Coordinates of C-alpha atoms in Angstrom, one line a residue:
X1 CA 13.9 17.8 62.1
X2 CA 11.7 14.9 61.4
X3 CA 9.7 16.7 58.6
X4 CA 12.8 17.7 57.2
X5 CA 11.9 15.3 53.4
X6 CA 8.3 18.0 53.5
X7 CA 10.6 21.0 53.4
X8 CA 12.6 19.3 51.1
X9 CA 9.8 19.2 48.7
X10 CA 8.1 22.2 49.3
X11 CA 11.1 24.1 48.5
X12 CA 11.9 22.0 45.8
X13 CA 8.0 22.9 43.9
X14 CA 9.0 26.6 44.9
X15 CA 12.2 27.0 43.2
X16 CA 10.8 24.4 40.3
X17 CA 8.0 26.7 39.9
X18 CA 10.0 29.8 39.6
X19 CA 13.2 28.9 37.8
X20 CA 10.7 26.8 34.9
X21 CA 8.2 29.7 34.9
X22 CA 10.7 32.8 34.1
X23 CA 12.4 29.8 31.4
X24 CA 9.6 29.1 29.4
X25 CA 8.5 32.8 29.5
X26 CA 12.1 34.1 28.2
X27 CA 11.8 35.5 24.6
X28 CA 15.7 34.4 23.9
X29 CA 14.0 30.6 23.9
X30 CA 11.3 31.1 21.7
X31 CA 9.0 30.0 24.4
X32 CA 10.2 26.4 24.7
X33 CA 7.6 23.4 25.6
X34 CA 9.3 22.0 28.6
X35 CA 7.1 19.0 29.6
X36 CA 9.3 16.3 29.6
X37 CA 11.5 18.1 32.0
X38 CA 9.3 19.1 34.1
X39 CA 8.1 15.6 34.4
X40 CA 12.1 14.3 35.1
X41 CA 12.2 16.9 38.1
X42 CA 8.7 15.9 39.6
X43 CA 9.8 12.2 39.5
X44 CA 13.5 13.0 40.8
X45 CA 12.1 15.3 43.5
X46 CA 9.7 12.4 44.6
X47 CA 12.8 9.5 44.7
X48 CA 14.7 11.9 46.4
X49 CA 11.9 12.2 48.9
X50 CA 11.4 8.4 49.6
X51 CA 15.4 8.3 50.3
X52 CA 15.2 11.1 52.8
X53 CA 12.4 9.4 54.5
X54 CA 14.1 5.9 54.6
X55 CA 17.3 7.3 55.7
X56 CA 15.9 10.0 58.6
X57 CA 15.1 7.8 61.8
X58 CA 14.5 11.0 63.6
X59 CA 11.0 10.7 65.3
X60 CA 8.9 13.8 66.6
X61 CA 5.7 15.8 66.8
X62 CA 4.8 20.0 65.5
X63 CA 2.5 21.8 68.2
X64 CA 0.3 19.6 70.7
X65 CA 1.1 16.6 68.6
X66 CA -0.9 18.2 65.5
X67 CA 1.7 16.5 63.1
X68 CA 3.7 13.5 64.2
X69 CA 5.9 11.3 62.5
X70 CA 7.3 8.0 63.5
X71 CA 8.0 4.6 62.1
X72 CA 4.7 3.4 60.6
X73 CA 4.5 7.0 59.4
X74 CA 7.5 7.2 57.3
X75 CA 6.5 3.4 55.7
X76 CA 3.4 5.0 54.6
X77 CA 4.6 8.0 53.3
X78 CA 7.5 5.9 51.3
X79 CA 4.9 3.7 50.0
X80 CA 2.7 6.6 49.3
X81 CA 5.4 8.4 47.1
X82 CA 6.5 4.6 45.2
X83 CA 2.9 4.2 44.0
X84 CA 2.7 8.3 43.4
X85 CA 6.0 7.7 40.8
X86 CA 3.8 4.7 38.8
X87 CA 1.2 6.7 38.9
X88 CA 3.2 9.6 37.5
X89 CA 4.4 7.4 34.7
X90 CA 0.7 6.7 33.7
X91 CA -0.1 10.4 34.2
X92 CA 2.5 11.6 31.8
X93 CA 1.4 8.9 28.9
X94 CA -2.0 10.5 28.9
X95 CA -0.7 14.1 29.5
X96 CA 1.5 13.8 26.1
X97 CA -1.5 11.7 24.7
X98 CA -3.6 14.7 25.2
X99 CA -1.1 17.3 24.5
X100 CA -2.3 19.8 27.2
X101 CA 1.6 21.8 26.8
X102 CA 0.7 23.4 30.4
X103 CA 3.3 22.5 32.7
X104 CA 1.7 24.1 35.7
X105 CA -0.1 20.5 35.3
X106 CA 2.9 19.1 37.6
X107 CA 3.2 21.7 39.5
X108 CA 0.0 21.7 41.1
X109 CA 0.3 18.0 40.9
X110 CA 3.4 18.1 43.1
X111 CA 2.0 20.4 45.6
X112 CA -1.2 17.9 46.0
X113 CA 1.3 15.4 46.8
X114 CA 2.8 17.6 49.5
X115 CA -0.3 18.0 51.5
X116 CA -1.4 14.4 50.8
X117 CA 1.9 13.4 52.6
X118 CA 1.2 16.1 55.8
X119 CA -2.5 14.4 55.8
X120 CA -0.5 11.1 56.9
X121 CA 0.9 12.7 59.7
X122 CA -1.8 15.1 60.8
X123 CA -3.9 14.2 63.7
X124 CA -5.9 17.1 64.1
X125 CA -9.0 17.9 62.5
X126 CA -8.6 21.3 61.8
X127 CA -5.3 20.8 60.5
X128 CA -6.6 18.2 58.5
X129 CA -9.7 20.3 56.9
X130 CA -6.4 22.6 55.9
X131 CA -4.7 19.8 54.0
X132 CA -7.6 18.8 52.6
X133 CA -9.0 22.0 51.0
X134 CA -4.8 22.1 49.6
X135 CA -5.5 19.0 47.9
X136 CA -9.0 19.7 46.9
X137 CA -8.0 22.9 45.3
X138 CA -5.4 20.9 43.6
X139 CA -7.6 18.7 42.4
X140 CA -10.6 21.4 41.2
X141 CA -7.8 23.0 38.6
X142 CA -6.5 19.6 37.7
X143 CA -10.6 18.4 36.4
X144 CA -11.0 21.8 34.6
X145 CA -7.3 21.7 33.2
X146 CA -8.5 20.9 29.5
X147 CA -10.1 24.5 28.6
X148 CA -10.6 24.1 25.5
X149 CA -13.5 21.0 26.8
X150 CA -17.0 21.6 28.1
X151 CA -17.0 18.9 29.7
X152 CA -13.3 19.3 31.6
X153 CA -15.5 22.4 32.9
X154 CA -17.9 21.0 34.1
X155 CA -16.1 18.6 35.6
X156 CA -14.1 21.3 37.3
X157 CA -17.4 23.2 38.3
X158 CA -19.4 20.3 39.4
X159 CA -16.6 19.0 41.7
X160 CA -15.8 22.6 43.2
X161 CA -19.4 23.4 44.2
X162 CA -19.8 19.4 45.4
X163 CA -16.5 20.0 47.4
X164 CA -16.8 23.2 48.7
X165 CA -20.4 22.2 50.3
X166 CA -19.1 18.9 51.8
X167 CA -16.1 21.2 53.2
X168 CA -18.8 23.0 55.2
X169 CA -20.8 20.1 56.5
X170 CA -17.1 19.2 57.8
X171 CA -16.5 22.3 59.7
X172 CA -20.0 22.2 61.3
X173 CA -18.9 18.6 62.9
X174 CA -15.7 19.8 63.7
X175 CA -17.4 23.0 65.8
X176 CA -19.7 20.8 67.1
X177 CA -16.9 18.4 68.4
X178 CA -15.3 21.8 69.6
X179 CA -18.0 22.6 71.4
X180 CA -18.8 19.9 72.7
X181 CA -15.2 18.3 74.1
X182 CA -13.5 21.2 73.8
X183 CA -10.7 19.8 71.6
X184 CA -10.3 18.8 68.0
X185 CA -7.2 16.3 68.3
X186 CA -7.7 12.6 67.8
X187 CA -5.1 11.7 70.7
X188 CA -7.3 13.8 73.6
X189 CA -10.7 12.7 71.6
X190 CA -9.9 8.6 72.1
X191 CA -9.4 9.6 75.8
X192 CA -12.3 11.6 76.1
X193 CA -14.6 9.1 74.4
X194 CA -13.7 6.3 76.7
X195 CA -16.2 7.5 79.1
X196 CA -20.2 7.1 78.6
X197 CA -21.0 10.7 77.7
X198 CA -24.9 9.5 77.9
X199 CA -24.7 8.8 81.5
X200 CA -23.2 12.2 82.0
X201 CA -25.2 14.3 79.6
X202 CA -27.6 13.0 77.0
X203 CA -27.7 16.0 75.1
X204 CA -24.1 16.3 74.5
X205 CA -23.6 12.9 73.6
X206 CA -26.3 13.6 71.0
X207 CA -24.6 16.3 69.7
X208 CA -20.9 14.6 69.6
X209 CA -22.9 11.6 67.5
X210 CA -24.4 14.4 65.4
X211 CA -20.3 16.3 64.6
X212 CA -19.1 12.0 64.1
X213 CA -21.6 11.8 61.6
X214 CA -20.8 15.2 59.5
X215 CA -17.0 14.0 59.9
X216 CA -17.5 10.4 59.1
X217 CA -19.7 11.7 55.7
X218 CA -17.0 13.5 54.3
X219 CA -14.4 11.0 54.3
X220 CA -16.6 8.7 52.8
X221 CA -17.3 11.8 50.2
X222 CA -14.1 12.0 49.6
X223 CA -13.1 8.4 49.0
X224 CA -16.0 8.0 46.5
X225 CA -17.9 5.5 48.2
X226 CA -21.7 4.8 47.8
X227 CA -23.9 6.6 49.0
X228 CA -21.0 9.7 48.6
X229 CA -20.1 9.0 45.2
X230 CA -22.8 11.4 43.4
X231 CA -20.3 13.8 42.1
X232 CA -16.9 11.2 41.5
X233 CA -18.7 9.5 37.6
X234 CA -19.3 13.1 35.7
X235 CA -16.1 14.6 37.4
X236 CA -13.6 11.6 36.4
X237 CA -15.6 11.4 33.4
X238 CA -15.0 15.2 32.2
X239 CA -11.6 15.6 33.4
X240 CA -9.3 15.5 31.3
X241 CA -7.3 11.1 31.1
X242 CA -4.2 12.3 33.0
X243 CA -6.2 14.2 36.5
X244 CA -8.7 11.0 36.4
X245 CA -5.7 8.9 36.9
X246 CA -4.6 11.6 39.4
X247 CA -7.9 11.4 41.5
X248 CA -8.7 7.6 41.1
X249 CA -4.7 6.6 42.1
X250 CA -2.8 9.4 44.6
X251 CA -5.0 10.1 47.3
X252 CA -6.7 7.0 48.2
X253 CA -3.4 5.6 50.5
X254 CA -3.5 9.0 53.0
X255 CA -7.1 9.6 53.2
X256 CA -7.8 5.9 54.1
X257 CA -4.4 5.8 56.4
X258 CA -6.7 9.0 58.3
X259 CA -9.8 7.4 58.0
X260 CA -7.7 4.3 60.1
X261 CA -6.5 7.1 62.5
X262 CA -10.4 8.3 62.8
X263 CA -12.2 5.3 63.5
X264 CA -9.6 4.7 65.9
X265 CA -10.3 7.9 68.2
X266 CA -14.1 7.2 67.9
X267 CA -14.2 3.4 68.3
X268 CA -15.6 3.7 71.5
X269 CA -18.0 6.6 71.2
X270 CA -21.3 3.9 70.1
X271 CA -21.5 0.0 69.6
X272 CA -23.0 -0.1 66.1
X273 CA -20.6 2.1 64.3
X274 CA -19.2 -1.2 62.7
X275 CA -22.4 -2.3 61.6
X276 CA -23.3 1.0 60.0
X277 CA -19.9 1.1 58.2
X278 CA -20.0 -2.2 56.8
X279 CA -23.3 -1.7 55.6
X280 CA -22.0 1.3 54.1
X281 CA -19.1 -0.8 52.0
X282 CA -22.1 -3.5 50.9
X283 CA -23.9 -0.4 49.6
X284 CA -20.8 0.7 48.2
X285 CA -20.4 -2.3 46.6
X286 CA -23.8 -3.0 45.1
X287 CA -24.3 0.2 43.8
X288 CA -21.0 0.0 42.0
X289 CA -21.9 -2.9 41.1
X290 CA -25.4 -2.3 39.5
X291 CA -23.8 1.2 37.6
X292 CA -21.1 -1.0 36.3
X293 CA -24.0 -3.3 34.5
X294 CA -25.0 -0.6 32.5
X295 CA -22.0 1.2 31.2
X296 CA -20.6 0.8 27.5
X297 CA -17.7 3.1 27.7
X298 CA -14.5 2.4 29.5
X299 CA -13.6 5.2 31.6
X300 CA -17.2 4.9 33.4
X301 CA -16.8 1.2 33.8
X302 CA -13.8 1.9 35.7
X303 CA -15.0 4.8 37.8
X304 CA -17.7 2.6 38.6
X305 CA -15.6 -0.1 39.4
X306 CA -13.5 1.5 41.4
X307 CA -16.2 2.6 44.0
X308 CA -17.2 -0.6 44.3
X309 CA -13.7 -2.4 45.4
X310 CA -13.7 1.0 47.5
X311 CA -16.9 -1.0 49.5
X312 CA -14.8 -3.9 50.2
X313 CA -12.0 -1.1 51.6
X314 CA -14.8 0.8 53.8
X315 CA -16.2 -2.6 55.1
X316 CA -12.6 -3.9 55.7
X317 CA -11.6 -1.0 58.0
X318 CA -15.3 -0.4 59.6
X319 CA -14.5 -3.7 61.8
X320 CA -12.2 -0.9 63.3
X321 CA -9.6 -4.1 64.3
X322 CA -5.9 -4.7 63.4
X323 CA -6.6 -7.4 61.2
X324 CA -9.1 -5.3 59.2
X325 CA -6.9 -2.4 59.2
X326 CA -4.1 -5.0 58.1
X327 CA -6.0 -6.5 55.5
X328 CA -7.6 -3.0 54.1
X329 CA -3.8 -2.1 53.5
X330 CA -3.2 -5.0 51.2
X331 CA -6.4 -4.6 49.3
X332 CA -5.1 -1.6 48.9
X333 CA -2.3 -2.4 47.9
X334 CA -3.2 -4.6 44.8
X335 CA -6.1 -2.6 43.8
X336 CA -3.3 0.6 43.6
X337 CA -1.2 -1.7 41.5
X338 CA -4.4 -3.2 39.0
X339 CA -5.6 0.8 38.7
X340 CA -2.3 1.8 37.5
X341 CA -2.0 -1.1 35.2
X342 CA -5.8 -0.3 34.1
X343 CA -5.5 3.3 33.7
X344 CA -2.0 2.9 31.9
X345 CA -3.7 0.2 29.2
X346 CA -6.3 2.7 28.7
X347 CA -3.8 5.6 27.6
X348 CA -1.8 3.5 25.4
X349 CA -5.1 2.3 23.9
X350 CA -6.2 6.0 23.4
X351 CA -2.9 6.8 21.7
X352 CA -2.6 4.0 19.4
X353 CA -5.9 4.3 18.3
X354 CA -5.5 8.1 18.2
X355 CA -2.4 6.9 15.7
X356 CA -4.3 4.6 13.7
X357 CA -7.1 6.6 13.1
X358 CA -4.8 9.9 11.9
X359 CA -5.6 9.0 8.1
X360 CA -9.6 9.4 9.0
X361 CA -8.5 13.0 10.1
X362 CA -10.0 12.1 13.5
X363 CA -9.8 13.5 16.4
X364 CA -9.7 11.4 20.3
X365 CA -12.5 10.2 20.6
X366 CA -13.8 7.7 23.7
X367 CA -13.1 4.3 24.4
X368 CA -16.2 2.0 23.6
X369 CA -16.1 -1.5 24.8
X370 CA -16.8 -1.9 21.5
X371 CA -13.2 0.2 20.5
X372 CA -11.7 -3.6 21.7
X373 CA -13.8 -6.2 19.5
X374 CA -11.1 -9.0 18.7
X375 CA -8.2 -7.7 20.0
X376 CA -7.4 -11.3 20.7
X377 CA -5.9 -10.9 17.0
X378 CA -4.6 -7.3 16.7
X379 CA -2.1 -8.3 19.8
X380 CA -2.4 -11.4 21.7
X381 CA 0.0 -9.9 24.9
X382 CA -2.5 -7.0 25.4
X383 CA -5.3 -9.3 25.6
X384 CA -3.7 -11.6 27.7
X385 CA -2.4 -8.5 30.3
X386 CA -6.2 -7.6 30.3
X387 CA -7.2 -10.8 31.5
X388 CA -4.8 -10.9 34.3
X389 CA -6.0 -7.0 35.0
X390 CA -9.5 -8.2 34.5
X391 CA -9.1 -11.2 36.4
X392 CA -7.2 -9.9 39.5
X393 CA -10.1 -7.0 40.0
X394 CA -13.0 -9.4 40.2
X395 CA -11.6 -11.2 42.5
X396 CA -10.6 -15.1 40.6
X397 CA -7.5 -17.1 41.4
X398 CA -5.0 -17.6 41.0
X399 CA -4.3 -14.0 41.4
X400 CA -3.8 -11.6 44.2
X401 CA -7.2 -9.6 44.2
X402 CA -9.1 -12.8 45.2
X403 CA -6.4 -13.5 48.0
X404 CA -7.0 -9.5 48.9
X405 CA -11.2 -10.0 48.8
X406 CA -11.0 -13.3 50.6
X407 CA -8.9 -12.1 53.7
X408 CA -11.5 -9.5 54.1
X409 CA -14.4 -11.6 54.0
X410 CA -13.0 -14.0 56.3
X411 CA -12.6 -11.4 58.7
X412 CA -15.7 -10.6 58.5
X413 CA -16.9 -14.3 59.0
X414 CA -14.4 -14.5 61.6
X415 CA -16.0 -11.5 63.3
X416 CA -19.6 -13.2 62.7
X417 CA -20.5 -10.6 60.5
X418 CA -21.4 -13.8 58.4
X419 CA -24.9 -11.6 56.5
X420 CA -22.3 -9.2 55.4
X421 CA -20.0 -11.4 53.8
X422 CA -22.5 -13.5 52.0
X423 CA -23.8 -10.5 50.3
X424 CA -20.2 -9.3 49.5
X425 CA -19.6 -12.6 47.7
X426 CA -22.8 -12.8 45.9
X427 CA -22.7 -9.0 44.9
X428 CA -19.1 -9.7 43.9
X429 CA -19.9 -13.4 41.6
X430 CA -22.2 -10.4 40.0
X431 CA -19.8 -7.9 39.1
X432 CA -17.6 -11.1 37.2
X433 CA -20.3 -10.6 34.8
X434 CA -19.2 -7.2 33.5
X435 CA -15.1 -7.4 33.5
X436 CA -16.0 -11.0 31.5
X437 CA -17.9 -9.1 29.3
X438 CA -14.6 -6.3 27.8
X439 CA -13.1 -10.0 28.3
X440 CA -15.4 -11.6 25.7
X441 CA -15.7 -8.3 23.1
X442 CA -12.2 -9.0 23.2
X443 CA -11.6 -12.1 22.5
X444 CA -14.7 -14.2 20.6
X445 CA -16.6 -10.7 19.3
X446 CA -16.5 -10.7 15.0
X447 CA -15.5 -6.9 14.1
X448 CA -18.2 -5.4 11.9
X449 CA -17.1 -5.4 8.6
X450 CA -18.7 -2.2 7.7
X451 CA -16.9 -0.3 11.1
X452 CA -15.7 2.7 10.1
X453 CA -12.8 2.4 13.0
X454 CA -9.3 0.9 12.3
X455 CA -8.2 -0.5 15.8
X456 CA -5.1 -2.1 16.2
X457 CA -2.3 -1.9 18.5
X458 CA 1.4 -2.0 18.3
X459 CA 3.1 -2.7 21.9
X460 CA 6.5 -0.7 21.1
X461 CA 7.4 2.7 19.7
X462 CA 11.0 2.6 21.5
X463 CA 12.8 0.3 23.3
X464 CA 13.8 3.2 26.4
X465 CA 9.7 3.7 26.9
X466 CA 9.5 2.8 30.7
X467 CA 6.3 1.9 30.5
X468 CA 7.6 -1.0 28.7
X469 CA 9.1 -2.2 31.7
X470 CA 6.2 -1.0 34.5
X471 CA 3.5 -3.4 32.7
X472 CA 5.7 -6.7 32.8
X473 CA 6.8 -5.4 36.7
X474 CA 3.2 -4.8 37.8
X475 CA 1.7 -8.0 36.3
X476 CA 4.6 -10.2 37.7
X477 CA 3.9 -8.9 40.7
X478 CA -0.2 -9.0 40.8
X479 CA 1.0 -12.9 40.3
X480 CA 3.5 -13.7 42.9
X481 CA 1.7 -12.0 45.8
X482 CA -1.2 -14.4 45.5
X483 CA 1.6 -17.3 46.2
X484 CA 3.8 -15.4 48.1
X485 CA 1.8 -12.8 49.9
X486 CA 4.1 -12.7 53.5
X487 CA 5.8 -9.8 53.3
X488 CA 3.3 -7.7 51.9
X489 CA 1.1 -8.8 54.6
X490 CA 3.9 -8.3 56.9
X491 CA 4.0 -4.6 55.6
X492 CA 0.4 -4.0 55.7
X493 CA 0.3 -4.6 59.5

């Protein structure tokens, strides 16, 4: 009964898929375009969801304890599906923006979302490498959704043949971990790796280091961080603006939430796995960092960005403590609410400048840095949001991103990890350098007078747009939590 909200879903995406499929395929219709609908019953579907896991206090386990569900669980999962509804608002902007007209789009996005939630209460490997092939063959049609792009294709391509060969390295850990314990469940493995397997056999605790590794490599492939991020820049960059927003937003809470669940079964198995994942997240950072430097369009400034902040993340949670799980949770938090803010100014700039540019019979093009020179004067409230977007990311107060990075750097001090922080802070005073930058295009940067591109924005097209309402919301909030950040630290623990 306690994953009685899953069946919920997964027979509301069946009989969604089925009753929309034989309506927009009835000749009677005239083969109606049913987007918007389809969008209302995602979105309804999802509330509905968070309501049944608020109000069912009913906790219990499927098999040996291979999916469980309690209290922590069910927060999780409700904060999971509140940040997957933003997102979803943001997804359908650029979805119209790009007018794909395939409504399998939400379909497939739904039943992503459905085995992103059982990933939150799986605690079994194999089960998990189940869940996570569901999403990643989600994701694969979601990158090559634009068919009529090369580089949606490619996208697609790249990210299937990068997936499926991660997905093997994966399996050979988990046989090796099989093999070697004889079980695959992170309950019996945190038992089992309480006692020194070197002093019992040398050759099996090589070989249990060996299946940690392979398992430990694909998380961190599929999170996107440095030295695993090879595949996420021309992926998020070919895929069409409404699955980038997809990958870089929806499954970042339940892979990390297992990735907590992870480091918790192994924490014992070797005394330098903190060091090695902290290292890991400065890398992260740097090379984020450094990519960042170089990029003049948009979408690859944020994909860059966004596997850098995922270093501070990896570092946060490689101290493999409560207050490092605590405070990954609220970094994650805010950096959830400045990506959806980010991704949602990018689509709206995309459309406006899709409208503006309509009597040069162009077509959507990408989003220079350049695409923003003095928007200071087109519309002073966009350029103000961006600085508070901006701003919050790199980590300056008064906003909530420096509150999140400072908690996790004095953790680390605290932890006398002290190397590690100083290089987070002077790799981080290096990546100001590059959201400054859009900051200063913006605002003091002279438009070329012979530009062939007409650039302004208009904030409104109706007053019932809800994404009118989500940017004041988001922005409030990204304030108040640096000066009143209790309960969301309260919720992260």
């Amino acid at each position: 009964k306690s994953f009685l909200p899953e069946i919920f879903f997964s027979l509301g995406i069946l009989i969604q898929v089925v009753l929309n499929t034989k309506f927009i395929n009835d000749l009677k219709q005239n083969f109606p375009i049913i987007d918007k609908e389809v969008f209302a019953q995602t979105a309804f579907m999802l509330i509905l969801f968070i309501i049944f896991q608020n109000d069912l206090r009913i906790e219990g386990f499927l098999g040996t304890n291979t999916l469980s569900n309690d209290s922590t669980i069910r927060l999780v999962k409700q904060v999971f599906c509140l940040s997957t509804i933003f997102a979803l608002v943001v997804v359908n902007k650029a979805y119209t923006l790009q007018k794909l007209n395939f409504t399998e789009f939400y379909f497939i996005f739904s039943l992503s979302v459905l085995s992103l939630s059982l990933m939150i209460s799986c605690s079994d490997l194999l089960l998990f490498y189940l869940l996570m092939e569901m999403q990643a063959l989600c994701f694969y049609v979601l990158a090559a959704f634009n068919r009529n792009s090369i580089f949606s294709v490619e996208g697609g391509i790249k990210y299937f043949i990068s997936g499926a060969f991660i997905s093997g390295f994966y399996l050979l850990g988990v046989s090796f971990l099989y093999g070697g314990l004889g079980t695959i469940s992170l309950n019996n493995l945190q038992s089992l790796l309480a006692f020194d397997l070197s002093s019992y056999n040398e050759n099996l605790h090589y070989i249990v280091l060996v299946s940690v590794t392979f398992i430990t490599c694909t998380l961190l492939f599929k999170i996107a961080c440095a030295p695993f991020h090879f595949w996420s820049p021309d992926v998020y960059d070919g895929a069409p603006l409404s699955s980038t927003i997809v990958f870089s937003i929806v499954p970042k809470i339940p892979l990390f939430f297992f990735f907590m669940k992870w480091l918790n079964s192994i924490s014992s198995l070797t005394s330098f796995l903190s060091t090695v994942l902290i290292s890991i997240g400065a890398l992260s950072v740097l090379v984020g960092t450094l990519y960042a430097l170089a990029q003049k369009r948009l979408k690859r400034l944020i994909v860059f960005s966004s596997v850098a902040q995922t270093g501070f993340l990896v570092a946060s949670i490689g101290l493999i403590s409560v207050e490092g799980y605590s405070y990954a949770f609220f970094f994650l938090g805010i950096y959830i609410i400045t990506s959806i803010l980010l991704w949602l100014h990018f689509a709206l700039f995309h459309s406006y400048s899709t409208r503006s540019n309509y009597y040069y019979n162009k077509e959507l093009t990408s989003l220079y840095t350049s695409t923003i020179t003095n928007l200071f004067k087109d519309n002073i409230v966009w350029a103000f949001s961006l600085v508070i977007i901006f701003f919050s990311i790199a980590g300056i107060p008064p906003l909530s991103g420096f509150l999140s990075k400072m908690l996790i750097i004095y953790n680390l001090v605290n932890l006398d990890y002290i190397y590690f922080a100083v290089i987070l802070v002077l790799i981080s005073a290096v990546s100001v350098y590059y959201y400054i930058r859009v900051l200063k295009v913006a605002f003091f940067e002279p438009k070329k007078e012979n530009s062939s591109q007409s650039f302004k924005t208009i904030f409104v097209e109706s007053g019932s747009d809800f994404t009118n309402f989500v940017i004041p919301i988001l922005l409030s909030v990204l304030l108040l939590l640096f000066y009143s950040p209790s309960f969301f630290l309260l919720l992260s623990q």
